[in-house]
Short mmCIF file of C-alpha atoms in Angstrom, two decimals:
data_model
loop_
_atom_site.label_atom_id
_atom_site.label_comp_id
_atom_site.label_asym_id
_atom_site.label_seq_id
_atom_site.Cartn_x
_atom_site.Cartn_y
_atom_site.Cartn_z
CA MET C 1 -18.29 -26.36 49.31
CA LYS C 2 -19.70 -28.70 52.11
CA GLN C 3 -23.29 -28.68 52.80
CA PRO C 4 -24.03 -26.57 55.85
CA THR C 5 -25.60 -28.40 58.79
CA PHE C 6 -28.82 -27.39 60.68
CA THR C 7 -26.78 -26.59 63.79
CA SER C 8 -24.62 -24.30 61.77
CA ILE C 9 -27.17 -22.56 59.96
CA ALA C 10 -29.65 -22.29 63.17
CA LEU C 11 -26.79 -21.03 65.46
CA LYS C 12 -25.38 -18.33 63.04
CA THR C 13 -29.03 -17.09 62.07
CA THR C 14 -29.77 -16.96 65.94
CA ILE C 15 -26.66 -14.97 66.64
CA VAL C 16 -26.94 -12.58 63.81
CA HIS C 17 -30.91 -12.26 64.07
CA THR C 18 -30.14 -11.32 67.89
CA VAL C 19 -27.21 -8.82 67.20
CA THR C 20 -28.75 -7.00 64.34
CA TYR C 21 -32.15 -6.94 66.22
CA PHE C 22 -30.17 -5.08 69.17
CA VAL C 23 -27.94 -2.72 67.07
CA ILE C 24 -30.99 -1.75 64.68
CA GLY C 25 -33.51 -1.33 67.40
CA LEU C 26 -31.15 0.86 69.76
CA ILE C 27 -30.46 2.97 66.73
CA ALA C 28 -34.20 3.13 65.91
CA PHE C 29 -34.84 3.80 69.59
CA PHE C 30 -33.10 7.05 69.81
CA LEU C 31 -33.61 8.19 66.05
CA PHE C 32 -37.23 7.97 66.15
CA ASP C 33 -37.71 8.69 69.88
CA TYR C 34 -39.78 5.46 70.39
CA SER C 35 -40.49 6.63 74.09
CA ALA C 36 -42.49 9.66 72.95
CA GLU C 37 -43.77 7.55 69.81
CA PHE C 38 -45.08 4.71 71.98
CA ALA C 39 -46.77 7.08 74.37
CA ASP C 40 -48.69 8.68 71.41
CA PRO C 41 -52.52 8.13 72.03
CA ALA C 42 -52.38 6.42 68.65
CA LEU C 43 -50.04 3.76 69.60
CA ASN C 44 -50.03 3.40 73.38
CA PHE C 45 -53.07 1.19 73.31
CA LEU C 46 -51.17 -1.04 71.10
CA MET C 47 -47.53 -0.70 72.36
CA ARG C 48 -46.09 -1.20 76.04
CA PRO C 49 -44.11 1.94 77.07
CA THR C 50 -40.32 1.75 76.53
CA ASP C 51 -39.59 1.53 80.42
CA ASP C 52 -41.72 -1.63 80.49
CA PRO C 53 -39.48 -4.62 81.69
CA LEU C 54 -40.91 -6.94 79.21
CA VAL C 55 -39.74 -4.43 76.51
CA GLN C 56 -36.48 -3.82 78.02
CA ALA C 57 -36.22 -7.67 78.11
CA GLY C 58 -37.20 -7.94 74.43
CA VAL C 59 -33.65 -8.73 73.19
CA LEU C 60 -33.45 -11.82 75.49
CA PHE C 61 -36.21 -13.39 73.57
CA GLN C 62 -34.62 -13.07 70.17
CA PRO C 63 -32.53 -16.09 70.06
CA ILE C 64 -36.02 -17.94 69.87
CA ARG C 65 -36.93 -16.28 66.79
CA GLY C 66 -33.60 -16.61 65.53
CA ILE C 67 -33.88 -20.53 65.74
CA LEU C 68 -37.01 -20.28 64.15
CA PHE C 69 -35.72 -18.30 61.29
CA GLY C 70 -32.78 -20.82 61.40
CA LEU C 71 -35.09 -23.77 61.02
CA VAL C 72 -36.76 -22.22 57.70
CA PHE C 73 -33.47 -21.07 56.33
CA TYR C 74 -31.98 -24.51 56.77
CA LEU C 75 -35.23 -26.27 54.99
CA LEU C 76 -34.32 -23.55 52.12
CA ARG C 77 -30.54 -24.01 52.32
CA ASP C 78 -30.02 -24.84 48.70
CA VAL C 79 -31.95 -21.83 47.51
CA LEU C 80 -30.76 -19.47 50.20
CA PHE C 81 -27.21 -20.26 50.54
CA ARG C 82 -26.12 -21.93 47.21
CA GLN C 83 -26.98 -19.07 44.93
CA LYS C 84 -25.15 -15.84 44.29
CA ASN C 85 -28.07 -13.83 45.23
CA GLY C 86 -29.27 -15.97 48.14
CA TRP C 87 -29.13 -12.90 50.50
CA LEU C 88 -31.70 -11.23 48.30
CA ILE C 89 -33.84 -14.00 48.05
CA THR C 90 -33.75 -14.24 51.90
CA TRP C 91 -34.57 -10.82 52.42
CA ILE C 92 -37.50 -10.48 49.76
CA ASN C 93 -39.10 -13.72 51.45
CA LEU C 94 -38.78 -12.04 55.12
CA VAL C 95 -40.03 -8.65 53.73
CA VAL C 96 -42.93 -10.20 51.66
CA ILE C 97 -43.80 -12.95 54.17
CA GLY C 98 -42.71 -11.74 57.48
CA ILE C 99 -43.48 -8.12 57.40
CA TYR C 100 -46.17 -7.23 54.69
CA SER C 101 -47.99 -10.37 54.51
CA THR C 102 -48.38 -11.54 58.04
CA PHE C 103 -51.38 -13.44 58.99
CA GLY C 104 -51.97 -11.45 61.97
CA THR C 105 -52.95 -7.58 62.04
CA ALA C 106 -49.48 -6.30 62.73
CA PRO C 107 -48.84 -2.52 62.20
CA GLY C 108 -47.26 -1.91 58.68
CA SER C 109 -48.69 -5.15 57.37
CA ILE C 110 -51.22 -5.28 54.76
CA GLU C 111 -53.67 -6.72 57.37
CA GLY C 112 -52.50 -4.03 59.78
CA LEU C 113 -53.42 -1.32 57.37
CA ILE C 114 -57.03 -2.71 56.91
CA TYR C 115 -57.95 -3.64 60.29
CA THR C 116 -56.21 -1.23 62.60
CA LYS C 117 -56.43 2.56 63.31
CA VAL C 118 -52.67 3.09 63.21
CA SER C 119 -51.89 5.48 60.46
CA PHE C 120 -49.22 4.51 57.84
CA SER C 121 -47.43 7.82 58.27
CA SER C 122 -46.88 6.91 62.12
CA LEU C 123 -45.18 3.78 61.20
CA TRP C 124 -42.40 4.91 58.97
CA GLY C 125 -39.83 4.84 61.79
CA GLY C 126 -40.57 0.97 62.57
CA GLY C 127 -40.81 0.30 58.94
CA PHE C 128 -37.32 1.35 58.43
CA GLU C 129 -36.34 -0.71 61.50
CA VAL C 130 -37.68 -3.64 60.40
CA LEU C 131 -36.46 -3.41 56.75
CA SER C 132 -33.00 -2.43 57.67
CA GLN C 133 -32.89 -5.19 60.30
CA SER C 134 -34.16 -8.00 58.12
CA LEU C 135 -31.64 -6.60 55.27
CA LEU C 136 -28.74 -6.96 57.60
CA LEU C 137 -29.86 -10.54 58.79
CA SER C 138 -30.36 -11.69 55.35
CA VAL C 139 -26.72 -10.19 54.10
CA LEU C 140 -24.87 -11.17 57.38
CA THR C 141 -26.28 -14.63 57.60
CA TYR C 142 -25.58 -15.31 53.70
CA TYR C 143 -22.20 -14.34 54.19
CA TRP C 144 -21.35 -16.15 57.33
CA VAL C 145 -22.79 -19.40 56.56
CA ASN C 146 -20.85 -19.24 53.04
CA HIS C 147 -17.58 -18.46 54.66
CA PRO C 148 -17.01 -20.92 57.31
CA GLU C 149 -13.44 -20.59 57.15
CA LYS C 150 -13.42 -16.87 58.50
CA LYS C 151 -12.92 -17.80 62.30
CA TRP C 152 -12.84 -13.88 63.15
CA LEU C 153 -16.70 -13.95 62.25
CA ASN C 154 -17.19 -16.41 65.02
CA TRP C 155 -15.50 -14.41 67.37
CA LEU C 156 -16.91 -11.06 66.22
CA PHE C 157 -20.31 -12.24 66.29
CA GLY C 158 -20.12 -14.35 69.52
CA ILE C 159 -18.83 -11.23 71.28
CA LEU C 160 -21.50 -9.08 69.93
CA PHE C 161 -24.23 -11.58 70.84
CA PHE C 162 -22.88 -11.68 74.60
CA ILE C 163 -23.04 -7.84 74.53
CA ALA C 164 -26.54 -7.90 73.13
CA LEU C 165 -27.78 -10.34 75.72
CA ALA C 166 -25.78 -8.95 78.61
CA MET C 167 -26.78 -5.25 78.32
CA PRO C 168 -30.68 -5.89 78.95
CA ALA C 169 -29.96 -8.53 81.34
CA LEU C 170 -27.79 -6.23 83.25
CA GLY C 171 -30.27 -3.33 83.13
CA LEU C 172 -33.17 -5.47 84.30
CA LEU C 173 -31.00 -6.67 87.27
CA ALA C 174 -29.90 -3.25 88.11
CA LEU C 175 -33.73 -2.53 88.07
CA GLN C 176 -34.30 -5.24 90.81
CA VAL C 177 -31.79 -4.37 92.91
CA SER C 178 -32.35 -0.76 93.14
CA SER C 179 -36.33 -1.47 94.08
#
């Protein structure tokens, strides 16, 4: 199999990350009632309200993160995309380095549990969200990179990427027009 290029890995990772971030985030928003959760005094000092324009625009910033993930995935491409369990290696890396062992005091991370007052029990919805989104990112990116001949994936993910970016953009535009 031909070695995937940086552009191929970065583009596919960016698209899959943005789409999975949007879909899993939307599910978690309703499933865990983030509007009420973020308004809780234990979290409102840390989290913006869900009707904040910056929160509503959150998906629009995800292509930046996708490119950064793509860069790392490209540098590790022989390990992540050439092995049968590459998706699992990707996911374990994202969970261990990106979720539990961040250098910052992110809620749900080891540092967050030590240095913040946010209780572990109040974070289980967010934990479900980031674990499932990172799993989907790992599996779908691994599959898409390793199956470049499946052109229907290009169309499917391209359309979903457009929808994921268009919905918040149109919502923000509607807010501007109505005010």
